[in-house]
Tab-separated table of C-alpha atoms and ligand atoms in Angstrom:
chain	number	residue	atom	x	y	z
K	17	MET	CA	-30.893	-28.836	12.738
K	18	TYR	CA	-27.686	-26.889	12.384
K	19	LEU	CA	-25.495	-26.691	15.466
K	20	ASN	CA	-25.295	-23.374	17.239
K	21	VAL	CA	-22.038	-22.116	18.730
K	22	ALA	CA	-22.696	-23.547	22.187
K	23	GLU	CA	-23.566	-26.936	20.668
K	24	ILE	CA	-20.324	-26.984	18.685
K	25	GLU	CA	-18.346	-26.391	21.861
K	26	SER	CA	-20.331	-28.986	23.803
K	27	ALA	CA	-19.804	-31.506	20.998
K	28	ILE	CA	-16.032	-31.006	21.323
K	29	THR	CA	-16.277	-31.575	25.078
K	30	SER	CA	-18.457	-34.683	24.731
K	31	LEU	CA	-16.331	-36.305	22.030
K	32	ASP	CA	-13.213	-35.708	24.104
K	33	GLY	CA	-14.923	-37.239	27.125
K	34	ALA	CA	-16.301	-40.237	25.255
K	35	TYR	CA	-13.101	-41.188	23.402
K	36	PRO	CA	-10.222	-40.210	25.687
K	37	GLY	CA	-7.708	-42.420	23.851
K	38	GLY	CA	-8.339	-40.772	20.503
K	39	THR	CA	-8.736	-37.095	21.255
K	40	GLU	CA	-7.102	-34.045	22.724
K	41	VAL	CA	-8.671	-30.608	23.269
K	42	ILE	CA	-6.410	-27.614	22.770
K	43	ASP	CA	-7.461	-24.123	23.833
K	44	LEU	CA	-6.760	-21.415	21.296
K	45	PRO	CA	-5.077	-18.362	22.784
K	46	HIS	CA	-7.029	-15.478	21.252
K	47	ALA	CA	-10.555	-14.701	22.439
K	48	THR	CA	-12.870	-13.274	19.789
K	49	HIS	CA	-14.075	-9.658	19.795
K	50	GLU	CA	-17.177	-10.762	21.722
K	51	GLY	CA	-15.059	-12.707	24.215
K	52	ARG	CA	-15.596	-16.255	22.971
K	53	THR	CA	-12.862	-18.845	23.382
K	54	THR	CA	-12.444	-21.475	20.678
K	55	ARG	CA	-10.712	-24.835	20.792
K	56	LEU	CA	-9.101	-27.409	18.563
K	57	LEU	CA	-10.174	-31.030	18.767
K	58	ARG	CA	-7.281	-33.261	17.768
K	59	VAL	CA	-8.361	-36.728	16.646
K	60	GLY	CA	-5.774	-39.482	16.449
K	61	THR	CA	-4.443	-42.221	18.676
K	62	ARG	CA	-0.771	-41.232	18.432
K	63	GLN	CA	1.013	-38.318	20.056
K	64	SER	CA	0.737	-35.205	17.930
K	65	ASP	CA	4.496	-35.080	17.259
K	66	GLU	CA	4.612	-38.688	16.048
K	67	VAL	CA	2.584	-38.473	12.850
K	68	PRO	CA	1.898	-35.929	10.106
K	69	ALA	CA	-1.206	-33.844	10.607
K	70	ILE	CA	-4.036	-32.101	8.795
K	71	LEU	CA	-5.634	-28.865	9.998
K	72	LEU	CA	-9.347	-28.614	9.142
K	73	LEU	CA	-11.071	-25.225	9.337
K	74	GLY	CA	-14.783	-24.443	9.210
K	75	GLY	CA	-17.071	-21.532	9.869
K	76	MET	CA	-14.721	-18.743	8.812
K	77	HIS	CA	-17.628	-17.144	6.921
K	78	ALA	CA	-20.576	-16.815	9.243
K	79	ARG	CA	-23.424	-17.559	6.838
K	80	GLU	CA	-21.844	-20.781	5.569
K	81	TRP	CA	-23.657	-22.989	8.030
K	82	VAL	CA	-22.718	-26.440	6.722
K	83	PRO	CA	-18.922	-26.601	7.247
K	84	PRO	CA	-18.860	-26.510	11.082
K	85	ASP	CA	-21.512	-29.217	11.208
K	86	ALA	CA	-19.548	-31.249	8.674
K	87	LEU	CA	-16.377	-31.133	10.762
K	88	ILE	CA	-18.114	-32.091	14.012
K	89	SER	CA	-19.942	-34.866	12.177
K	90	LEU	CA	-16.746	-36.259	10.679
K	91	ALA	CA	-14.918	-36.202	14.015
K	92	ALA	CA	-17.826	-38.033	15.669
K	93	ASP	CA	-18.119	-40.579	12.852
K	94	LEU	CA	-14.412	-41.373	12.906
K	95	LEU	CA	-14.221	-41.796	16.663
K	96	GLU	CA	-17.382	-43.876	16.832
K	97	ALA	CA	-16.376	-46.157	13.951
K	98	HIS	CA	-12.868	-46.639	15.298
K	99	ASP	CA	-14.214	-47.474	18.730
K	100	ALA	CA	-16.670	-49.996	17.272
K	101	GLY	CA	-14.212	-51.382	14.734
K	102	THR	CA	-16.485	-50.620	11.789
K	103	GLY	CA	-16.154	-48.825	8.474
K	104	LEU	CA	-17.900	-45.647	7.310
K	105	GLY	CA	-20.167	-44.942	4.385
K	106	TYR	CA	-21.518	-41.749	2.838
K	107	GLY	CA	-23.847	-42.613	0.000
K	108	SER	CA	-21.766	-44.754	-2.315
K	109	SER	CA	-18.460	-43.518	-0.872
K	110	THR	CA	-17.305	-46.172	1.568
K	111	PHE	CA	-14.330	-46.660	3.861
K	112	THR	CA	-13.353	-49.937	5.501
K	113	ALA	CA	-12.681	-50.460	9.192
K	114	ALA	CA	-9.006	-50.813	8.283
K	115	GLN	CA	-9.084	-47.418	6.572
K	116	VAL	CA	-10.762	-45.826	9.586
K	117	ALA	CA	-8.030	-47.309	11.769
K	118	GLN	CA	-5.385	-46.043	9.344
K	119	VAL	CA	-6.714	-42.486	9.621
K	120	LEU	CA	-6.800	-42.585	13.420
K	121	GLU	CA	-3.399	-44.222	13.767
K	122	GLU	CA	-1.288	-42.743	10.984
K	123	VAL	CA	-2.265	-39.073	10.938
K	124	SER	CA	-3.572	-36.468	13.350
K	125	LEU	CA	-6.625	-34.440	12.409
K	126	PHE	CA	-6.834	-31.028	14.054
K	127	PHE	CA	-10.473	-29.944	13.832
K	128	PHE	CA	-11.130	-26.189	14.197
K	129	PRO	CA	-14.834	-26.467	13.406
K	130	CYS	CA	-15.937	-22.892	14.025
K	131	VAL	CA	-13.229	-20.311	13.455
K	132	ASN	CA	-15.692	-17.379	13.638
K	133	PRO	CA	-18.217	-18.118	16.403
K	134	ASP	CA	-19.258	-14.462	16.841
K	135	GLY	CA	-20.240	-14.323	13.184
K	136	ARG	CA	-22.063	-17.650	13.282
K	137	ALA	CA	-24.072	-16.590	16.335
K	138	PHE	CA	-25.015	-13.326	14.595
K	139	SER	CA	-25.943	-15.146	11.391
K	140	GLN	CA	-28.048	-17.712	13.225
K	141	THR	CA	-29.919	-15.203	15.382
K	142	THR	CA	-29.999	-11.821	13.665
K	143	SER	CA	-28.803	-11.528	10.090
K	144	ALA	CA	-28.661	-14.815	8.198
K	145	MET	CA	-26.466	-13.588	5.326
K	146	TRP	CA	-23.741	-12.140	7.595
K	147	ARG	CA	-20.248	-13.148	6.388
K	148	LYS	CA	-17.612	-11.277	8.425
K	149	ASN	CA	-16.553	-11.500	12.065
K	150	ARG	CA	-17.864	-8.980	14.620
K	151	ARG	CA	-15.029	-6.477	15.060
K	152	SER	CA	-16.564	-3.159	16.150
K	153	ALA	CA	-17.024	-0.509	13.486
K	154	PRO	CA	-14.173	2.012	13.421
K	155	ALA	CA	-14.795	5.411	15.008
K	156	GLY	CA	-16.777	7.641	12.682
K	157	SER	CA	-18.234	4.743	10.676
K	158	THR	CA	-21.856	4.004	11.288
K	159	GLY	CA	-24.258	1.474	9.917
K	160	PRO	CA	-24.488	-2.261	10.436
K	161	SER	CA	-22.222	-3.142	7.511
K	162	CYS	CA	-19.299	-1.228	9.083
K	163	VAL	CA	-18.926	-4.008	11.658
K	164	GLY	CA	-16.624	-6.916	10.965
K	165	VAL	CA	-13.710	-8.184	8.913
K	166	ASP	CA	-13.684	-10.860	6.228
K	167	LEU	CA	-11.335	-13.337	7.895
K	168	ASN	CA	-10.488	-14.991	4.594
K	169	ARG	CA	-8.999	-11.697	3.384
K	170	ASN	CA	-7.086	-11.032	6.604
K	171	PHE	CA	-4.204	-13.543	6.392
K	172	ASP	CA	-0.669	-12.283	5.879
K	173	PHE	CA	-0.239	-13.177	2.218
K	174	VAL	CA	-0.251	-10.372	-0.392
K	175	TRP	CA	-2.723	-8.823	2.023
K	176	ASP	CA	-2.283	-5.223	0.881
K	177	HIS	CA	-3.980	-5.658	-2.466
K	178	LYS	CA	-3.509	-2.047	-3.535
K	179	ALA	CA	0.260	-2.462	-3.238
K	180	LYS	CA	0.482	-6.089	-4.371
K	181	PHE	CA	-1.858	-6.410	-7.356
K	182	ALA	CA	-2.218	-4.836	-10.776
K	183	PRO	CA	-4.678	-1.934	-10.735
K	184	ASP	CA	-6.932	-3.848	-13.131
K	185	ALA	CA	-6.658	-7.225	-11.357
K	186	ASP	CA	-10.099	-8.461	-10.379
K	187	VAL	CA	-9.072	-9.146	-6.786
K	188	HIS	CA	-12.054	-9.526	-4.476
K	189	THR	CA	-11.081	-7.680	-1.313
K	190	SER	CA	-11.571	-4.192	0.110
K	191	ASP	CA	-9.864	-1.700	2.399
K	192	LYS	CA	-13.242	-0.108	3.234
K	193	PRO	CA	-14.544	-1.120	6.678
K	194	CYS	CA	-18.161	-0.673	5.595
K	195	ASP	CA	-17.832	-3.156	2.743
K	196	PRO	CA	-20.467	-5.679	3.829
K	197	GLN	CA	-18.578	-8.678	2.412
K	198	VAL	CA	-14.814	-8.496	1.911
K	199	TYR	CA	-13.265	-5.868	4.217
K	200	ARG	CA	-9.700	-7.097	4.755
K	201	GLY	CA	-9.226	-5.571	8.224
K	202	PRO	CA	-6.946	-2.783	9.495
K	203	ALA	CA	-3.764	-4.877	9.165
K	204	ALA	CA	-2.707	-8.352	8.081
K	205	ALA	CA	-3.624	-10.910	10.767
K	206	SER	CA	-5.289	-8.167	12.815
K	207	GLU	CA	-8.118	-10.480	13.877
K	208	PRO	CA	-8.046	-12.880	16.829
K	209	GLU	CA	-9.733	-15.570	14.715
K	210	THR	CA	-7.001	-15.281	12.066
K	211	ARG	CA	-4.295	-15.373	14.731
K	212	ASN	CA	-5.787	-18.551	16.175
K	213	VAL	CA	-5.285	-20.275	12.806
K	214	VAL	CA	-1.716	-18.938	12.641
K	215	TRP	CA	-1.126	-20.183	16.187
K	216	ALA	CA	-2.421	-23.638	15.308
K	217	LEU	CA	0.102	-23.828	12.448
K	218	ASP	CA	2.957	-22.345	14.492
K	219	SER	CA	2.340	-24.672	17.422
K	220	HIS	CA	2.019	-27.918	15.461
K	221	PRO	CA	4.912	-28.277	13.042
K	222	ARG	CA	3.729	-31.712	11.938
K	223	ILE	CA	0.761	-30.089	10.137
K	224	ARG	CA	1.472	-30.651	6.437
K	225	TRP	CA	-1.961	-30.055	4.920
K	226	MET	CA	-4.751	-27.590	5.684
K	227	VAL	CA	-8.292	-27.593	4.359
K	228	ASP	CA	-10.504	-24.552	4.860
K	229	VAL	CA	-14.083	-25.715	4.320
K	230	HIS	CA	-16.416	-23.085	2.875
K	231	SER	CA	-19.617	-23.036	0.815
K	232	ALA	CA	-21.025	-22.898	-1.731
K	233	VAL	CA	-20.035	-23.480	-5.390
K	234	PRO	CA	-19.137	-26.522	-5.275
K	235	VAL	CA	-15.396	-26.837	-6.086
K	236	ILE	CA	-12.110	-28.018	-4.582
K	237	LEU	CA	-9.406	-25.344	-4.816
K	238	HIS	CA	-5.636	-25.795	-4.451
K	239	ASN	CA	-2.794	-23.234	-4.435
K	240	TRP	CA	-2.312	-20.573	-5.721
K	241	GLY	CA	-5.057	-17.948	-5.625
K	242	SER	CA	-2.929	-14.855	-6.147
K	243	ASP	CA	-2.131	-15.502	-9.811
K	244	GLN	CA	-1.991	-18.287	-12.364
K	245	ASN	CA	0.385	-21.119	-11.481
K	246	GLN	CA	3.659	-21.482	-13.337
K	247	SER	CA	6.604	-23.820	-12.776
K	248	SER	CA	9.206	-22.268	-15.082
K	249	THR	CA	10.324	-18.976	-13.486
K	250	PRO	CA	11.155	-19.300	-9.775
K	251	THR	CA	11.743	-15.573	-9.400
K	252	ASP	CA	8.177	-14.771	-10.415
K	253	ASN	CA	6.690	-15.172	-6.949
K	254	PHE	CA	4.829	-13.348	-4.202
K	255	ARG	CA	8.064	-12.065	-2.645
K	256	ASN	CA	9.179	-10.287	-5.822
K	257	PRO	CA	8.284	-6.572	-5.639
K	258	ASP	CA	8.815	-6.223	-9.386
K	259	LEU	CA	5.552	-8.087	-9.843
K	260	ASP	CA	3.517	-5.856	-7.555
K	261	ALA	CA	2.204	-3.773	-10.434
K	262	VAL	CA	1.155	-6.759	-12.539
K	263	ARG	CA	0.113	-9.501	-10.071
K	264	GLY	CA	-3.310	-11.068	-10.548
K	265	ARG	CA	-3.831	-10.559	-14.278
K	266	PRO	CA	-4.806	-13.679	-16.211
K	267	ASP	CA	-2.926	-14.782	-19.319
K	268	ASP	CA	-0.187	-12.145	-19.145
K	269	GLY	CA	2.712	-14.609	-19.089
K	270	ILE	CA	3.481	-13.891	-15.434
K	271	GLY	CA	2.317	-16.241	-12.712
K	272	GLU	CA	2.968	-17.427	-9.185
K	273	PHE	CA	5.757	-20.002	-9.002
K	274	MET	CA	5.139	-23.504	-7.710
K	275	THR	CA	7.550	-26.346	-8.375
K	276	GLU	CA	6.236	-29.010	-10.695
K	277	PRO	CA	6.433	-31.766	-8.030
K	278	ASP	CA	4.492	-29.609	-5.555
K	279	LEU	CA	1.887	-28.709	-8.147
K	280	ASN	CA	1.479	-32.399	-8.981
K	281	ILE	CA	0.959	-33.233	-5.301
K	282	ALA	CA	-1.514	-30.383	-4.854
K	283	VAL	CA	-3.580	-31.524	-7.841
K	284	GLU	CA	-3.320	-35.260	-7.103
K	285	LEU	CA	-4.656	-34.887	-3.562
K	286	ALA	CA	-7.429	-32.571	-4.732
K	287	GLU	CA	-8.449	-35.140	-7.361
K	288	ARG	CA	-8.607	-37.878	-4.744
K	289	MET	CA	-10.814	-35.668	-2.589
K	290	ASN	CA	-13.025	-34.963	-5.570
K	291	ASP	CA	-13.318	-38.647	-6.482
K	292	ALA	CA	-14.462	-39.502	-2.966
K	293	ALA	CA	-16.937	-36.606	-2.815
K	294	ARG	CA	-18.378	-37.476	-6.228
K	295	ALA	CA	-18.879	-41.104	-5.214
K	296	VAL	CA	-21.369	-40.028	-2.520
K	297	ARG	CA	-24.171	-39.140	-4.978
K	298	GLY	CA	-22.574	-38.158	-8.254
K	299	VAL	CA	-21.912	-34.460	-7.700
K	300	ASP	CA	-18.639	-33.513	-9.417
K	301	TYR	CA	-17.033	-30.715	-7.405
K	302	GLY	CA	-14.173	-30.301	-9.840
K	303	VAL	CA	-10.593	-29.281	-9.056
K	304	GLU	CA	-9.089	-25.885	-9.841
K	305	PRO	CA	-6.310	-23.606	-8.667
K	306	ALA	CA	-7.882	-21.009	-6.363
K	307	PHE	CA	-7.130	-18.376	-9.010
K	308	GLY	CA	-9.754	-20.151	-11.129
K	309	LEU	CA	-12.516	-18.348	-9.214
K	310	TYR	CA	-10.832	-14.919	-9.135
K	311	PRO	CA	-7.525	-13.531	-7.812
K	312	THR	CA	-7.425	-13.654	-4.024
K	313	SER	CA	-5.532	-11.767	-1.354
K	314	GLY	CA	-5.115	-12.607	2.320
K	315	THR	CA	-6.660	-16.077	2.132
K	316	SER	CA	-5.938	-18.971	4.458
K	317	ASP	CA	-4.982	-21.534	1.779
K	318	ASP	CA	-2.263	-19.417	0.167
K	319	TYR	CA	-1.044	-18.199	3.560
K	320	ALA	CA	-0.583	-21.798	4.686
K	321	TYR	CA	1.453	-22.777	1.635
K	322	SER	CA	3.459	-19.513	1.592
K	323	ARG	CA	4.794	-20.000	5.115
K	324	HIS	CA	7.658	-22.330	4.208
K	325	LEU	CA	8.731	-19.963	1.428
K	326	THR	CA	8.658	-16.907	3.665
K	327	ASP	CA	10.478	-18.719	6.491
K	328	PRO	CA	12.303	-21.997	5.786
K	329	ALA	CA	11.910	-22.937	9.452
K	330	HIS	CA	8.221	-23.558	8.783
K	331	ALA	CA	6.944	-26.882	7.467
K	332	LYS	CA	5.505	-26.973	3.977
K	333	VAL	CA	1.706	-26.968	4.268
K	334	PHE	CA	-0.408	-27.668	1.185
K	335	GLY	CA	-3.461	-25.422	1.372
K	336	TYR	CA	-6.934	-26.270	0.096
K	337	THR	CA	-10.349	-24.686	0.114
K	338	ILE	CA	-13.383	-26.896	-0.337
K	339	GLU	CA	-16.448	-24.904	-1.411
K	340	CYS	CA	-19.152	-27.419	-0.513
K	341	GLY	CA	-22.728	-27.628	-1.695
K	342	ASP	CA	-24.476	-25.027	-3.802
K	343	THR	CA	-26.225	-22.847	-1.227
K	344	PHE	CA	-25.241	-21.381	2.142
K	345	GLN	CA	-28.048	-22.743	4.304
K	346	PRO	CA	-29.766	-25.683	2.621
K	347	VAL	CA	-32.613	-27.509	4.334
K	348	PHE	CA	-30.962	-29.895	6.732
K	349	SER	CA	-31.718	-33.040	4.760
K	350	GLU	CA	-29.686	-31.548	1.901
K	351	ALA	CA	-27.028	-30.327	4.352
K	352	GLU	CA	-26.593	-33.942	5.475
K	353	GLU	CA	-25.806	-34.971	1.898
K	354	VAL	CA	-23.248	-32.169	1.614
K	355	ILE	CA	-21.778	-33.187	4.980
K	356	GLY	CA	-21.326	-36.664	3.499
K	357	GLU	CA	-19.466	-35.218	0.507
K	358	VAL	CA	-17.151	-33.157	2.717
K	359	SER	CA	-16.563	-36.111	5.044
K	360	ALA	CA	-15.696	-38.445	2.170
K	361	ALA	CA	-13.340	-35.868	0.639
K	362	LEU	CA	-11.514	-35.271	3.910
K	363	LEU	CA	-11.192	-38.987	4.617
K	364	ALA	CA	-9.700	-39.470	1.154
K	365	LEU	CA	-7.184	-36.743	1.930
K	366	ALA	CA	-6.283	-38.306	5.277
K	367	LEU	CA	-5.798	-41.716	3.648
K	368	ASN	CA	-3.716	-40.501	0.716
K	369	ALA	CA	-1.850	-37.397	1.854
K	370	PRO	CA	1.223	-38.982	3.488
K	371	GLU	CA	1.919	-41.365	0.623
K	372	VAL	CA	1.212	-38.927	-2.215
K	373	THR	CA	3.243	-36.171	-0.587
K	374	ASP	CA	6.331	-38.212	0.249
K	375	GLY	CA	6.147	-41.010	-2.301
V	401	ZN	ZN1	-16.572	-18.726	2.474
């Protein structure tokens, strides 16, 4: 059975209680529109400022039921295996006891398993295909679809798509509150759930990688999503207003700049995640830049990576989106297989990220 919102919170509390040497619970500052408080579960035996860290997000889209369960499951597996001194296996993807210890001792994992609890509760009780959060409909707008914001269009990165993208760019976002899927919100980072993710990054400068787990394609996406990647023209980037009229078109000779070393790191880590996921039962997720699906605006993965370019005081954070499985709410026996794929991918990232990024 899928976890409900209360069960996700109680799992965080129980894991923290059962493994006090390997966990820390951190309250997030912004309550949701319905008044829910969410928390981070940090897993790792070192102090959070001693080792590089990975931020793991789930549940941003309400109807994607697998990711929050996957993150709770991975946290529990890691803590249990480390405590018992054993390895972990998901199908044919296996990790030794030494690798489990390496993850716990050489990185910190910040689990934010359910970013959008209001949406998940609504999806699990009332409207299964709900995607957005539960911000009240604006005055004068009526109808159930006028509630809510798509949190993965709300981040402060080329958020204002009408100003930042070519008129014919196929960017999937909307400024219409009654759009049932992709309403971007009244302002960038207007939503408490979005601001909690921003706070997690602001408050933990050792975070160097972020994975936002969604469903369902499957695919592993790396930066950028705003336009095709290019490594030849540094001035062609998201801060350049000259590109506002042309951003987001494929094959027009203009793309979003990423240095070649950074692009190599982004791809290399995504490939290692894909290898580990595929080893579970043979499903090849594949690796693509996020633009490979369609141009995106206001997404978490590009926001995370853009931060160090917007403000050099911020750490560089490689941003990923894993689109797991091939349906939003599979029967739970299938969900468990997908949870194995996500777990294996994230363990591969945790094992490889420090060395690939700095070496
Ligand atoms: Zn999603």
